[in-house]
Tab-separated table of C-alpha atoms and ligand atoms in Angstrom:
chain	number	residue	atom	x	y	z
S	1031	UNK	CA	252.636	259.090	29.127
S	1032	UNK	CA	251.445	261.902	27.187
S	1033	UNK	CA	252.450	262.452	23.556
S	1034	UNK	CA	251.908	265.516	21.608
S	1035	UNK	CA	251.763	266.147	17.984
S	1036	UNK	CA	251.749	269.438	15.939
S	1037	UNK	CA	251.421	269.761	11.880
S	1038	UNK	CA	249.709	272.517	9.550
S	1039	UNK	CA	246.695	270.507	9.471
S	1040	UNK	CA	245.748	266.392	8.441
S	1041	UNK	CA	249.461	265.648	7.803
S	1042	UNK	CA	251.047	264.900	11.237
S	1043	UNK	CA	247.940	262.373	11.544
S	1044	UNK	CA	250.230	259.717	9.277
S	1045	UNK	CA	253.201	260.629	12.185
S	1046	UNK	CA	251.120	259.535	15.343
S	1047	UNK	CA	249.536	256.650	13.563
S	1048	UNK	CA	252.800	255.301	13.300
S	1049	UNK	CA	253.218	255.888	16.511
S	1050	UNK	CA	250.585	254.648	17.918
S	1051	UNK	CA	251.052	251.354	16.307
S	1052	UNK	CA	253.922	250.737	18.757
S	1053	UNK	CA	252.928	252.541	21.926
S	1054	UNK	CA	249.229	251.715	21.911
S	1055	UNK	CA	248.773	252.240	25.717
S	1056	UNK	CA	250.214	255.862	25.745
S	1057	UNK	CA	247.932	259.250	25.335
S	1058	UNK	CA	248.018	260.970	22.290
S	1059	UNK	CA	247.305	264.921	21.706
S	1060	UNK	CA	247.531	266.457	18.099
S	1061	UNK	CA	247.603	270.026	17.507
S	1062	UNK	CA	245.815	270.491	14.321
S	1063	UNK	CA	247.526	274.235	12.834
S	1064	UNK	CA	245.869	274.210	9.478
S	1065	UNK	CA	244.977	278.267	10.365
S	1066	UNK	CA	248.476	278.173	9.808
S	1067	UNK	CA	249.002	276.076	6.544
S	1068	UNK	CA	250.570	276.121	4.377
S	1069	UNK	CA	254.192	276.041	6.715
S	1070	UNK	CA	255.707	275.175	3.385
S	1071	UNK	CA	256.072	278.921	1.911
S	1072	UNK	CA	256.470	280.679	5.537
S	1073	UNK	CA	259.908	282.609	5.986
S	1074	UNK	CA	261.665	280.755	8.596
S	1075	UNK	CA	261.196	283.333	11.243
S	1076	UNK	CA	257.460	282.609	10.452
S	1077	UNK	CA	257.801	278.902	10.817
S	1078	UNK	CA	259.856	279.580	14.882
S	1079	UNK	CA	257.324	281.489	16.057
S	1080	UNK	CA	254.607	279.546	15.190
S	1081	UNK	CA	256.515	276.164	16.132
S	1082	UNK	CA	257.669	277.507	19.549
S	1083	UNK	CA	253.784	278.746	19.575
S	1084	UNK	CA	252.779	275.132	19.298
S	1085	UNK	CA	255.254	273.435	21.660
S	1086	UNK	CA	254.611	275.631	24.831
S	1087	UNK	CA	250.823	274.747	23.927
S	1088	UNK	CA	251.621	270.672	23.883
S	1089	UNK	CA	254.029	271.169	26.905
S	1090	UNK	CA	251.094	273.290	28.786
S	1091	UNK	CA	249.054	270.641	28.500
S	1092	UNK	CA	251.190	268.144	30.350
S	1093	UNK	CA	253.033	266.660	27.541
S	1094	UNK	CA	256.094	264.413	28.075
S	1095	UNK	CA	257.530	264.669	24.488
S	1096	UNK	CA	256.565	266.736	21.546
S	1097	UNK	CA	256.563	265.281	17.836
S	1098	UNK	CA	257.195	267.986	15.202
S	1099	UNK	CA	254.914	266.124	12.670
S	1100	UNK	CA	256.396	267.820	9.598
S	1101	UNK	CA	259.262	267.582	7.754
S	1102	UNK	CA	259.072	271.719	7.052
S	1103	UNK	CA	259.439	273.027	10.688
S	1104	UNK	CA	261.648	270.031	11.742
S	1105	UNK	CA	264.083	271.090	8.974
S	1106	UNK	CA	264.149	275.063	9.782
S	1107	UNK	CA	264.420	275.066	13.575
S	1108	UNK	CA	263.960	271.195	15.475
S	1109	UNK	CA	267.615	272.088	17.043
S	1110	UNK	CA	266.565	275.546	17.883
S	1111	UNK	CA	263.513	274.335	19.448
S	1112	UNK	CA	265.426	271.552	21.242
S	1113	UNK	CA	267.794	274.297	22.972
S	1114	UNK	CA	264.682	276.836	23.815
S	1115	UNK	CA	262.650	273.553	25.807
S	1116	UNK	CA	266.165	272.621	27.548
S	1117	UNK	CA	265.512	268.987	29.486
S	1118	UNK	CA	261.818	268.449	27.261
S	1119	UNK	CA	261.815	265.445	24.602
S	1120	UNK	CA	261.008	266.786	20.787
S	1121	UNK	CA	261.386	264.659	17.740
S	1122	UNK	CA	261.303	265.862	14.330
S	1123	UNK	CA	259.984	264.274	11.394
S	1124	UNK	CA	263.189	263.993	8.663
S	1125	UNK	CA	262.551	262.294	5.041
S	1126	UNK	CA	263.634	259.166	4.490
S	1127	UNK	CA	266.049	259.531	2.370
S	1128	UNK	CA	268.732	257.421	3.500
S	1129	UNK	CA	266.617	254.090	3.535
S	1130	UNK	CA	265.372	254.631	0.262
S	1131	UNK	CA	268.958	255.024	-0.920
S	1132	UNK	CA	270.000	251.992	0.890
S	1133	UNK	CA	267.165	249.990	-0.654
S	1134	UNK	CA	267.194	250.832	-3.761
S	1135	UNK	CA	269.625	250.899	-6.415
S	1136	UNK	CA	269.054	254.647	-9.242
S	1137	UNK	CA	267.618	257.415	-8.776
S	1138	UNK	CA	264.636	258.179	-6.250
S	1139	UNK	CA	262.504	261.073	-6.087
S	1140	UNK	CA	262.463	263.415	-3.103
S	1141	UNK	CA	259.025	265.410	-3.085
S	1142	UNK	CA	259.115	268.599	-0.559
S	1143	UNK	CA	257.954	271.353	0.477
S	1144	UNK	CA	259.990	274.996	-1.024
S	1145	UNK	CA	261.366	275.214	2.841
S	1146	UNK	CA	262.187	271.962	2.949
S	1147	UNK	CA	264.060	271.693	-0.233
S	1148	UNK	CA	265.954	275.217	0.619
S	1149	UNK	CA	267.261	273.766	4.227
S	1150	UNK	CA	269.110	270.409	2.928
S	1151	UNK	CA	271.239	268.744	0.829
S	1152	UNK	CA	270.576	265.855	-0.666
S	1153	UNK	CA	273.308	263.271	-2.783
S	1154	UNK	CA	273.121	263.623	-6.194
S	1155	UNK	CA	270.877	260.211	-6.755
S	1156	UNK	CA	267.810	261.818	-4.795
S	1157	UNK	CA	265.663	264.381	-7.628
S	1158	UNK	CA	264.277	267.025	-5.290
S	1159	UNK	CA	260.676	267.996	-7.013
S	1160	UNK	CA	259.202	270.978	-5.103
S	1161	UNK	CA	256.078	270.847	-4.340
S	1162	UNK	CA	254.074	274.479	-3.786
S	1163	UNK	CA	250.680	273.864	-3.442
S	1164	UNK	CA	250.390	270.496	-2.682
S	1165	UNK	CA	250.274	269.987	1.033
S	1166	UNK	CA	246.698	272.481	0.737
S	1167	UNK	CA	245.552	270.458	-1.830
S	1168	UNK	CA	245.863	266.911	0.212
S	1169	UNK	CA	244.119	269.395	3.034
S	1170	UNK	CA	241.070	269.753	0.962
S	1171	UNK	CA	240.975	266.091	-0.296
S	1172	UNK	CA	241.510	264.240	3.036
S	1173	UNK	CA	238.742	262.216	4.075
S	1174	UNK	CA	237.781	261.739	0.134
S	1175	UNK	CA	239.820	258.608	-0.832
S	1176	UNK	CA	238.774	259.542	-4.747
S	1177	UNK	CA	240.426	263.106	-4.533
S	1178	UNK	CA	243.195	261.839	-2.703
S	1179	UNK	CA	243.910	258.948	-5.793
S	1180	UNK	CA	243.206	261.237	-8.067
S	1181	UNK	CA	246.088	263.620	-6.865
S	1182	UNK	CA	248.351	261.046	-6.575
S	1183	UNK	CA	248.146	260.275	-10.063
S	1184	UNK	CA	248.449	263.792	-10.750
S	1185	UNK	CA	251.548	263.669	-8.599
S	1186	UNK	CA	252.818	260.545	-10.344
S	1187	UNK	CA	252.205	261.657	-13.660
S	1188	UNK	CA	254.621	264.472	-12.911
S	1189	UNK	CA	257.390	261.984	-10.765
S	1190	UNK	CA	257.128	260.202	-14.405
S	1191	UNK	CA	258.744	263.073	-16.513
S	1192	UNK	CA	261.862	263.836	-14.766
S	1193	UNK	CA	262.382	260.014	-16.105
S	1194	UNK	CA	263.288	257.021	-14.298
S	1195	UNK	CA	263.485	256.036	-10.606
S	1196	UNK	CA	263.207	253.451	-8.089
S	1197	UNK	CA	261.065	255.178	-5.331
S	1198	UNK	CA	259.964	257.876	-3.757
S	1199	UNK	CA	260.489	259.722	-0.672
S	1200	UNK	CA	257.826	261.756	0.715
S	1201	UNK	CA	258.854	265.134	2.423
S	1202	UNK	CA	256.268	266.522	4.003
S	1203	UNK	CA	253.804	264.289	6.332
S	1204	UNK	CA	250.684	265.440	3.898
S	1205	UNK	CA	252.008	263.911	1.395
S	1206	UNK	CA	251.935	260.470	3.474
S	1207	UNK	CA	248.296	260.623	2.800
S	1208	UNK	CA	249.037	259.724	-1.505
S	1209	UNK	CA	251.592	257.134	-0.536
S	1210	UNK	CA	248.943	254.326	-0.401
S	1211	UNK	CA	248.302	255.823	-4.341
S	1212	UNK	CA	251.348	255.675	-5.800
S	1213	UNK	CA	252.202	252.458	-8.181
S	1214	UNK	CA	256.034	252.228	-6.717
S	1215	UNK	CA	257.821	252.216	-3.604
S	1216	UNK	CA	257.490	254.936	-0.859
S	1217	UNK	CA	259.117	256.227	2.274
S	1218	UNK	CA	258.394	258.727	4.914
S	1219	UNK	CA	260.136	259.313	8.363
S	1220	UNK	CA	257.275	258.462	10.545
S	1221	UNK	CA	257.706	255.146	11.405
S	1222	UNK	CA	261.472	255.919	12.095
S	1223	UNK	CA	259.900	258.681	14.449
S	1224	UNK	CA	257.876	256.305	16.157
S	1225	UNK	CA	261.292	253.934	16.897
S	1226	UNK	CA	263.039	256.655	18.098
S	1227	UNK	CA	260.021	257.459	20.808
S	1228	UNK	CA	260.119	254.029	21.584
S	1229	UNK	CA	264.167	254.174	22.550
S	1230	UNK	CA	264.139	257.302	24.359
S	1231	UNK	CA	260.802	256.844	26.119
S	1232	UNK	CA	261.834	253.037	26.742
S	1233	UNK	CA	259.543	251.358	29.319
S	1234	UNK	CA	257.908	254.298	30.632
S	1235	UNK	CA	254.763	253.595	28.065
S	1236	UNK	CA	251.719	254.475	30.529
V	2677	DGL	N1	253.005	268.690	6.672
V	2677	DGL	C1	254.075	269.615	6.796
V	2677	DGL	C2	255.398	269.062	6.361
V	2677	DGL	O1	255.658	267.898	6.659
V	2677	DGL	C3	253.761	271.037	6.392
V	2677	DGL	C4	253.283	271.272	4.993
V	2677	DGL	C5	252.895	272.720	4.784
V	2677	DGL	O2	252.135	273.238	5.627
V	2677	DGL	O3	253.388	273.305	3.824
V	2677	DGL	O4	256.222	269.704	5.779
C-alpha cells in the first residue's frame, strides 16, 4: 500500500506523521510543492490546477490513495478533485473544529489561511484569525525549534488580544508545526485523517 501526500511545502509532514503512527507498515510518498507556496493567497482556479497537478503526479507513481495535506486546497476543490479521479481514494485535511467545540466549553480560536477562511462557515463560538504570511514564515523556520517557539509566541501573543478562549484550532497543516508551542489546547485534522485512512483502507495495510 502506497500512500501519497501533497502540501505547499513542510506542512503536510504533521499529516503523514499522523498517519504513519497507525499504518506503520504502509509506503509513504510526499510531494513537497513549496515552488508553489504560499496556496493560501492563490485564486481558486490557481489552487485546481495545481492540486489536480499534484494528484495525477501521486497517482502516476502508483499511489493507492492521495492525502490533500492542507486544509487550503482541501477546502476549495477536495470534492472537485474527488469527481475528476472517479474510483481513486483522496482525503482532505479539514480543521478541527468540531472536536474543539465539543471539548471545550467558550470561545476557541480558528487560525487559517485567507482561502481557507473565505470557503467556510464557522458557528459563532469559533474566532476566525487570518493568517497571511504565516504558513512562509513556519517554511523558513522549520527545522529551527528556536524560530519555530519564537513564532508561536508571536502567534499567541496575537490569539491573546481578541480576548479569551479555550483552544485553538489550527487551519492550515504548517501551522501544526507551533502547536507543540502554544501554552493551551490545540487541534488539527490530521490525526482524524489518519482514522479515516485506516477505515477505508481497512486491512489492506501492506
Ligand atoms: N499547509 C497548507 C494548508 O494547510 C497551505 C498553506 C499555504 O501554502 O498557504 O492550508
Amino acid at each position: 500500500m502506497l500512500i501519497g501526500f501533497f502540501d505547499s511545502g513542510v506542512g503536510g509532514l504533521t499529516v503523514m506523521a499522523e498517519c504513519k503512527k497507525l499504518l506503520p507498515d504502509a509506503d509513504f510518498l510526499y510531494l513537497d510543492d513549496s515552488s508553489n507556496l504560499p496556496y493560501g493567497d492563490k485564486n481558486d482556479s490557481e489552487i485546481e490546477a495545481i492540486s489536480r497537478r499534484n494528484l495525477s503526479l501521486l497517482f502516476s507513481a502508483g499511489c493507492d490513495a492521495a492525502v490533500i495535506a492542507c486544509n487550503t486546497a482541501t477546502s476549495v476543490c477536495a470534492n472537485k478533485m474527488r469527481e475528476e479521479f472517479a474510483g481513486k481514494t483522496i482525503l482532505g485535511l479539514e480543521p478541527a473544529v468540531k472536536p474543539a467545540l465539543t471539548e471545550n466549553e467558550g470561545r476557541v480560536i480558528l487560525l487559517a489561511t485567507p482561502v481557507t477562511a473565505r470557503h467556510r462557515v464557522y458557528p459563532a463560538r469559533v474566532e476566525v484569525i487570518v493568517k497571511k504570511t504565516l504558513a512562509s514564515e513556519v517554511e523558513k523556520a522549520y527545522g529551527s525549534p528556536e524560530r519555530l517557539q519564537s513564532l508561536a509566541e508571536k502567534v499567541y501573543a496575537e490569539c491573546k488580544t481578541h480576548g479569551e478562549f479555550s483552544a485553538i484550532v489550527t487551519g492550515c497543516s504548517h501551522y501544526a508545526h507551533l502547536a507543540p508551542y502554544f501554552p493551551c489546547k490545540v487541534y488539527d485534522g490530521a490525526a482524524g485523517i489518519a482514522r479515516r485512512l485506516v477505515s477505508l483502507i481497512g486491512n489492506n495495510r501492506k
